[in-house]
Amino acid sequence: MSFTYDITTDRGKVRFLATDTNASAPILDDDEIDACLVFEYGVKRAAALVLEVIASSETLIAKKMELLDLKIDGPAVAVDLRKSAAKLREQADMDDDALGLGFDVIEMPSTEFAQTERILKQYQRGLI
């Protein structure tokens, strides 16, 4: 299992955002982080995917258990990880909007009648 943590690389940034920075006990190896970078566009979205993968593992492995004074609540940890992933995705969407990387639908009327109808509907919506 290979592990590298260099904050100047995309892999390192994903590890930082997903808090997988401990070389002695890594959660994911480099190939898995790289796969998340391929599956998702951008570092924040890849980190969100990593958190979702960790949350799924937490739910599968660490069930809710109580033994004497020891309490383990894997599903609660998974919920927190998924909330963090949602925040990262939201930030990535806002970053895209700020950079103009989102997309808009542009209506192209093909006739003069359609153009007049489009203008009338925009006026009714209060857009003009």
mmCIF file with all atom_site columns, C-alpha atoms in Angstrom:
data_model
loop_
_atom_site.group_PDB
_atom_site.id
_atom_site.type_symbol
_atom_site.label_atom_id
_atom_site.label_alt_id
_atom_site.label_comp_id
_atom_site.label_asym_id
_atom_site.label_entity_id
_atom_site.label_seq_id
_atom_site.pdbx_PDB_ins_code
_atom_site.Cartn_x
_atom_site.Cartn_y
_atom_site.Cartn_z
_atom_site.occupancy
_atom_site.B_iso_or_equiv
_atom_site.pdbx_formal_charge
_atom_site.auth_seq_id
_atom_site.auth_comp_id
_atom_site.auth_asym_id
_atom_site.auth_atom_id
_atom_site.pdbx_PDB_model_num
ATOM 1   C CA . MET A 1 1   ? 0.000   0.000  0.000   1.00 0.00 ? 1   MET A CA 1
ATOM 2   C CA . SER A 1 2   ? 1.704   3.163  -1.193  1.00 0.00 ? 2   SER A CA 1
ATOM 3   C CA . PHE A 1 3   ? 1.208   6.431  0.655   1.00 0.00 ? 3   PHE A CA 1
ATOM 4   C CA . THR A 1 4   ? 2.561   9.838  -0.258  1.00 0.00 ? 4   THR A CA 1
ATOM 5   C CA . TYR A 1 5   ? 1.536   13.148 1.218   1.00 0.00 ? 5   TYR A CA 1
ATOM 6   C CA . ASP A 1 6   ? 2.742   16.212 -0.639  1.00 0.00 ? 6   ASP A CA 1
ATOM 7   C CA . ILE A 1 7   ? 0.369   19.151 -0.188  1.00 0.00 ? 7   ILE A CA 1
ATOM 8   C CA . THR A 1 8   ? 1.555   20.732 -3.452  1.00 0.00 ? 8   THR A CA 1
ATOM 9   C CA . THR A 1 9   ? 0.004   17.908 -5.518  1.00 0.00 ? 9   THR A CA 1
ATOM 10  C CA . ASP A 1 10  ? -3.682  17.248 -6.150  1.00 0.00 ? 10  ASP A CA 1
ATOM 11  C CA . ARG A 1 11  ? -3.353  13.911 -4.341  1.00 0.00 ? 11  ARG A CA 1
ATOM 12  C CA . GLY A 1 12  ? -1.920  15.682 -1.295  1.00 0.00 ? 12  GLY A CA 1
ATOM 13  C CA . LYS A 1 13  ? -4.691  18.297 -1.353  1.00 0.00 ? 13  LYS A CA 1
ATOM 14  C CA . VAL A 1 14  ? -7.320  15.553 -1.467  1.00 0.00 ? 14  VAL A CA 1
ATOM 15  C CA . ARG A 1 15  ? -5.628  13.801 1.454   1.00 0.00 ? 15  ARG A CA 1
ATOM 16  C CA . PHE A 1 16  ? -5.548  17.095 3.386   1.00 0.00 ? 16  PHE A CA 1
ATOM 17  C CA . LEU A 1 17  ? -9.246  17.850 2.831   1.00 0.00 ? 17  LEU A CA 1
ATOM 18  C CA . ALA A 1 18  ? -10.226 14.270 3.666   1.00 0.00 ? 18  ALA A CA 1
ATOM 19  C CA . THR A 1 19  ? -7.902  14.261 6.729   1.00 0.00 ? 19  THR A CA 1
ATOM 20  C CA . ASP A 1 20  ? -6.039  11.181 5.509   1.00 0.00 ? 20  ASP A CA 1
ATOM 21  C CA . THR A 1 21  ? -2.593  12.537 6.359   1.00 0.00 ? 21  THR A CA 1
ATOM 22  C CA . ASN A 1 22  ? -1.224  9.977  8.820   1.00 0.00 ? 22  ASN A CA 1
ATOM 23  C CA . ALA A 1 23  ? 1.469   7.965  6.997   1.00 0.00 ? 23  ALA A CA 1
ATOM 24  C CA . SER A 1 24  ? 1.576   5.293  9.704   1.00 0.00 ? 24  SER A CA 1
ATOM 25  C CA . ALA A 1 25  ? -2.167  4.574  9.381   1.00 0.00 ? 25  ALA A CA 1
ATOM 26  C CA . PRO A 1 26  ? -3.426  5.664  5.964   1.00 0.00 ? 26  PRO A CA 1
ATOM 27  C CA . ILE A 1 27  ? -7.079  5.174  5.141   1.00 0.00 ? 27  ILE A CA 1
ATOM 28  C CA . LEU A 1 28  ? -6.661  5.015  1.349   1.00 0.00 ? 28  LEU A CA 1
ATOM 29  C CA . ASP A 1 29  ? -3.601  4.325  -0.763  1.00 0.00 ? 29  ASP A CA 1
ATOM 30  C CA . ASP A 1 30  ? -2.321  6.541  -3.572  1.00 0.00 ? 30  ASP A CA 1
ATOM 31  C CA . ASP A 1 31  ? -4.034  4.550  -6.322  1.00 0.00 ? 31  ASP A CA 1
ATOM 32  C CA . GLU A 1 32  ? -7.421  4.947  -4.617  1.00 0.00 ? 32  GLU A CA 1
ATOM 33  C CA . ILE A 1 33  ? -6.919  8.704  -4.215  1.00 0.00 ? 33  ILE A CA 1
ATOM 34  C CA . ASP A 1 34  ? -5.884  8.926  -7.877  1.00 0.00 ? 34  ASP A CA 1
ATOM 35  C CA . ALA A 1 35  ? -9.027  7.012  -8.868  1.00 0.00 ? 35  ALA A CA 1
ATOM 36  C CA . CYS A 1 36  ? -11.157 9.541  -6.975  1.00 0.00 ? 36  CYS A CA 1
ATOM 37  C CA . LEU A 1 37  ? -9.392  12.331 -8.864  1.00 0.00 ? 37  LEU A CA 1
ATOM 38  C CA . VAL A 1 38  ? -10.302 10.570 -12.123 1.00 0.00 ? 38  VAL A CA 1
ATOM 39  C CA . PHE A 1 39  ? -13.927 9.939  -11.113 1.00 0.00 ? 39  PHE A CA 1
ATOM 40  C CA . GLU A 1 40  ? -14.561 13.503 -9.949  1.00 0.00 ? 40  GLU A CA 1
ATOM 41  C CA . TYR A 1 41  ? -13.679 16.885 -11.450 1.00 0.00 ? 41  TYR A CA 1
ATOM 42  C CA . GLY A 1 42  ? -11.492 18.911 -9.096  1.00 0.00 ? 42  GLY A CA 1
ATOM 43  C CA . VAL A 1 43  ? -9.796  18.430 -5.761  1.00 0.00 ? 43  VAL A CA 1
ATOM 44  C CA . LYS A 1 44  ? -12.794 19.322 -3.575  1.00 0.00 ? 44  LYS A CA 1
ATOM 45  C CA . ARG A 1 45  ? -15.107 16.930 -5.372  1.00 0.00 ? 45  ARG A CA 1
ATOM 46  C CA . ALA A 1 46  ? -12.489 14.171 -5.194  1.00 0.00 ? 46  ALA A CA 1
ATOM 47  C CA . ALA A 1 47  ? -12.079 14.817 -1.458  1.00 0.00 ? 47  ALA A CA 1
ATOM 48  C CA . ALA A 1 48  ? -15.867 14.643 -1.086  1.00 0.00 ? 48  ALA A CA 1
ATOM 49  C CA . LEU A 1 49  ? -15.829 11.265 -2.837  1.00 0.00 ? 49  LEU A CA 1
ATOM 50  C CA . VAL A 1 50  ? -13.041 10.074 -0.512  1.00 0.00 ? 50  VAL A CA 1
ATOM 51  C CA . LEU A 1 51  ? -15.125 11.114 2.506   1.00 0.00 ? 51  LEU A CA 1
ATOM 52  C CA . GLU A 1 52  ? -18.131 9.257  1.091   1.00 0.00 ? 52  GLU A CA 1
ATOM 53  C CA . VAL A 1 53  ? -16.003 6.133  0.565   1.00 0.00 ? 53  VAL A CA 1
ATOM 54  C CA . ILE A 1 54  ? -14.719 6.371  4.142   1.00 0.00 ? 54  ILE A CA 1
ATOM 55  C CA . ALA A 1 55  ? -18.298 6.891  5.395   1.00 0.00 ? 55  ALA A CA 1
ATOM 56  C CA . SER A 1 56  ? -19.448 3.759  3.572   1.00 0.00 ? 56  SER A CA 1
ATOM 57  C CA . SER A 1 57  ? -16.572 1.775  5.072   1.00 0.00 ? 57  SER A CA 1
ATOM 58  C CA . GLU A 1 58  ? -17.354 3.158  8.518   1.00 0.00 ? 58  GLU A CA 1
ATOM 59  C CA . THR A 1 59  ? -20.964 2.090  8.213   1.00 0.00 ? 59  THR A CA 1
ATOM 60  C CA . LEU A 1 60  ? -20.030 -1.409 7.040   1.00 0.00 ? 60  LEU A CA 1
ATOM 61  C CA . ILE A 1 61  ? -17.218 -2.049 9.501   1.00 0.00 ? 61  ILE A CA 1
ATOM 62  C CA . ALA A 1 62  ? -18.013 -0.127 12.688  1.00 0.00 ? 62  ALA A CA 1
ATOM 63  C CA . LYS A 1 63  ? -21.583 -0.867 13.633  1.00 0.00 ? 63  LYS A CA 1
ATOM 64  C CA . LYS A 1 64  ? -23.172 0.798  16.633  1.00 0.00 ? 64  LYS A CA 1
ATOM 65  C CA . MET A 1 65  ? -21.884 -1.140 19.634  1.00 0.00 ? 65  MET A CA 1
ATOM 66  C CA . GLU A 1 66  ? -21.712 -0.780 23.384  1.00 0.00 ? 66  GLU A CA 1
ATOM 67  C CA . LEU A 1 67  ? -19.459 -2.870 25.592  1.00 0.00 ? 67  LEU A CA 1
ATOM 68  C CA . LEU A 1 68  ? -19.121 -1.814 29.219  1.00 0.00 ? 68  LEU A CA 1
ATOM 69  C CA . ASP A 1 69  ? -17.990 1.851  29.005  1.00 0.00 ? 69  ASP A CA 1
ATOM 70  C CA . LEU A 1 70  ? -16.878 1.630  25.385  1.00 0.00 ? 70  LEU A CA 1
ATOM 71  C CA . LYS A 1 71  ? -19.320 3.010  22.836  1.00 0.00 ? 71  LYS A CA 1
ATOM 72  C CA . ILE A 1 72  ? -18.774 2.914  19.065  1.00 0.00 ? 72  ILE A CA 1
ATOM 73  C CA . ASP A 1 73  ? -21.243 4.611  16.758  1.00 0.00 ? 73  ASP A CA 1
ATOM 74  C CA . GLY A 1 74  ? -20.089 4.024  13.179  1.00 0.00 ? 74  GLY A CA 1
ATOM 75  C CA . PRO A 1 75  ? -23.333 5.227  11.569  1.00 0.00 ? 75  PRO A CA 1
ATOM 76  C CA . ALA A 1 76  ? -23.078 8.594  13.395  1.00 0.00 ? 76  ALA A CA 1
ATOM 77  C CA . VAL A 1 77  ? -19.505 9.023  12.172  1.00 0.00 ? 77  VAL A CA 1
ATOM 78  C CA . ALA A 1 78  ? -20.670 8.165  8.647   1.00 0.00 ? 78  ALA A CA 1
ATOM 79  C CA . VAL A 1 79  ? -23.383 10.845 8.842   1.00 0.00 ? 79  VAL A CA 1
ATOM 80  C CA . ASP A 1 80  ? -20.788 13.461 9.835   1.00 0.00 ? 80  ASP A CA 1
ATOM 81  C CA . LEU A 1 81  ? -18.479 12.386 7.018   1.00 0.00 ? 81  LEU A CA 1
ATOM 82  C CA . ARG A 1 82  ? -21.311 12.644 4.500   1.00 0.00 ? 82  ARG A CA 1
ATOM 83  C CA . LYS A 1 83  ? -22.156 16.137 5.778   1.00 0.00 ? 83  LYS A CA 1
ATOM 84  C CA . SER A 1 84  ? -18.524 17.146 5.274   1.00 0.00 ? 84  SER A CA 1
ATOM 85  C CA . ALA A 1 85  ? -18.616 15.689 1.760   1.00 0.00 ? 85  ALA A CA 1
ATOM 86  C CA . ALA A 1 86  ? -21.778 17.665 0.974   1.00 0.00 ? 86  ALA A CA 1
ATOM 87  C CA . LYS A 1 87  ? -20.106 20.883 2.167   1.00 0.00 ? 87  LYS A CA 1
ATOM 88  C CA . LEU A 1 88  ? -17.096 20.228 -0.048  1.00 0.00 ? 88  LEU A CA 1
ATOM 89  C CA . ARG A 1 89  ? -19.334 19.616 -3.061  1.00 0.00 ? 89  ARG A CA 1
ATOM 90  C CA . GLU A 1 90  ? -21.226 22.831 -2.290  1.00 0.00 ? 90  GLU A CA 1
ATOM 91  C CA . GLN A 1 91  ? -17.943 24.757 -2.092  1.00 0.00 ? 91  GLN A CA 1
ATOM 92  C CA . ALA A 1 92  ? -16.812 23.240 -5.382  1.00 0.00 ? 92  ALA A CA 1
ATOM 93  C CA . ASP A 1 93  ? -20.080 24.312 -7.016  1.00 0.00 ? 93  ASP A CA 1
ATOM 94  C CA . MET A 1 94  ? -19.640 27.861 -5.685  1.00 0.00 ? 94  MET A CA 1
ATOM 95  C CA . ASP A 1 95  ? -16.044 27.891 -6.955  1.00 0.00 ? 95  ASP A CA 1
ATOM 96  C CA . ASP A 1 96  ? -17.264 26.800 -10.387 1.00 0.00 ? 96  ASP A CA 1
ATOM 97  C CA . ASP A 1 97  ? -19.924 29.514 -10.390 1.00 0.00 ? 97  ASP A CA 1
ATOM 98  C CA . ALA A 1 98  ? -17.384 32.163 -9.390  1.00 0.00 ? 98  ALA A CA 1
ATOM 99  C CA . LEU A 1 99  ? -15.062 31.090 -12.199 1.00 0.00 ? 99  LEU A CA 1
ATOM 100 C CA . GLY A 1 100 ? -17.900 30.826 -14.690 1.00 0.00 ? 100 GLY A CA 1
ATOM 101 C CA . LEU A 1 101 ? -17.391 27.083 -15.150 1.00 0.00 ? 101 LEU A CA 1
ATOM 102 C CA . GLY A 1 102 ? -21.070 26.282 -14.729 1.00 0.00 ? 102 GLY A CA 1
ATOM 103 C CA . PHE A 1 103 ? -23.369 26.267 -17.701 1.00 0.00 ? 103 PHE A CA 1
ATOM 104 C CA . ASP A 1 104 ? -26.521 28.086 -18.680 1.00 0.00 ? 104 ASP A CA 1
ATOM 105 C CA . VAL A 1 105 ? -29.249 27.146 -21.082 1.00 0.00 ? 105 VAL A CA 1
ATOM 106 C CA . ILE A 1 106 ? -29.637 29.661 -23.881 1.00 0.00 ? 106 ILE A CA 1
ATOM 107 C CA . GLU A 1 107 ? -32.930 29.781 -25.670 1.00 0.00 ? 107 GLU A CA 1
ATOM 108 C CA . MET A 1 108 ? -32.602 30.325 -29.413 1.00 0.00 ? 108 MET A CA 1
ATOM 109 C CA . PRO A 1 109 ? -35.937 31.232 -31.007 1.00 0.00 ? 109 PRO A CA 1
ATOM 110 C CA . SER A 1 110 ? -36.051 30.072 -34.609 1.00 0.00 ? 110 SER A CA 1
ATOM 111 C CA . THR A 1 111 ? -38.795 32.378 -35.896 1.00 0.00 ? 111 THR A CA 1
ATOM 112 C CA . GLU A 1 112 ? -39.872 35.974 -35.409 1.00 0.00 ? 112 GLU A CA 1
ATOM 113 C CA . PHE A 1 113 ? -43.037 34.754 -33.655 1.00 0.00 ? 113 PHE A CA 1
ATOM 114 C CA . ALA A 1 114 ? -40.967 32.639 -31.225 1.00 0.00 ? 114 ALA A CA 1
ATOM 115 C CA . GLN A 1 115 ? -38.718 35.634 -30.515 1.00 0.00 ? 115 GLN A CA 1
ATOM 116 C CA . THR A 1 116 ? -41.754 37.820 -29.740 1.00 0.00 ? 116 THR A CA 1
ATOM 117 C CA . GLU A 1 117 ? -43.207 35.111 -27.502 1.00 0.00 ? 117 GLU A CA 1
ATOM 118 C CA . ARG A 1 118 ? -39.871 34.747 -25.664 1.00 0.00 ? 118 ARG A CA 1
ATOM 119 C CA . ILE A 1 119 ? -39.688 38.481 -24.981 1.00 0.00 ? 119 ILE A CA 1
ATOM 120 C CA . LEU A 1 120 ? -43.296 38.520 -23.751 1.00 0.00 ? 120 LEU A CA 1
ATOM 121 C CA . LYS A 1 121 ? -42.657 35.599 -21.355 1.00 0.00 ? 121 LYS A CA 1
ATOM 122 C CA . GLN A 1 122 ? -39.479 37.210 -20.014 1.00 0.00 ? 122 GLN A CA 1
ATOM 123 C CA . TYR A 1 123 ? -41.454 40.381 -19.373 1.00 0.00 ? 123 TYR A CA 1
ATOM 124 C CA . GLN A 1 124 ? -44.139 38.388 -17.543 1.00 0.00 ? 124 GLN A CA 1
ATOM 125 C CA . ARG A 1 125 ? -41.474 36.724 -15.388 1.00 0.00 ? 125 ARG A CA 1
ATOM 126 C CA . GLY A 1 126 ? -40.050 40.137 -14.534 1.00 0.00 ? 126 GLY A CA 1
ATOM 127 C CA . LEU A 1 127 ? -36.729 39.421 -16.215 1.00 0.00 ? 127 LEU A CA 1
ATOM 128 C CA . ILE A 1 128 ? -36.924 42.513 -18.436 1.00 0.00 ? 128 ILE A CA 1
#
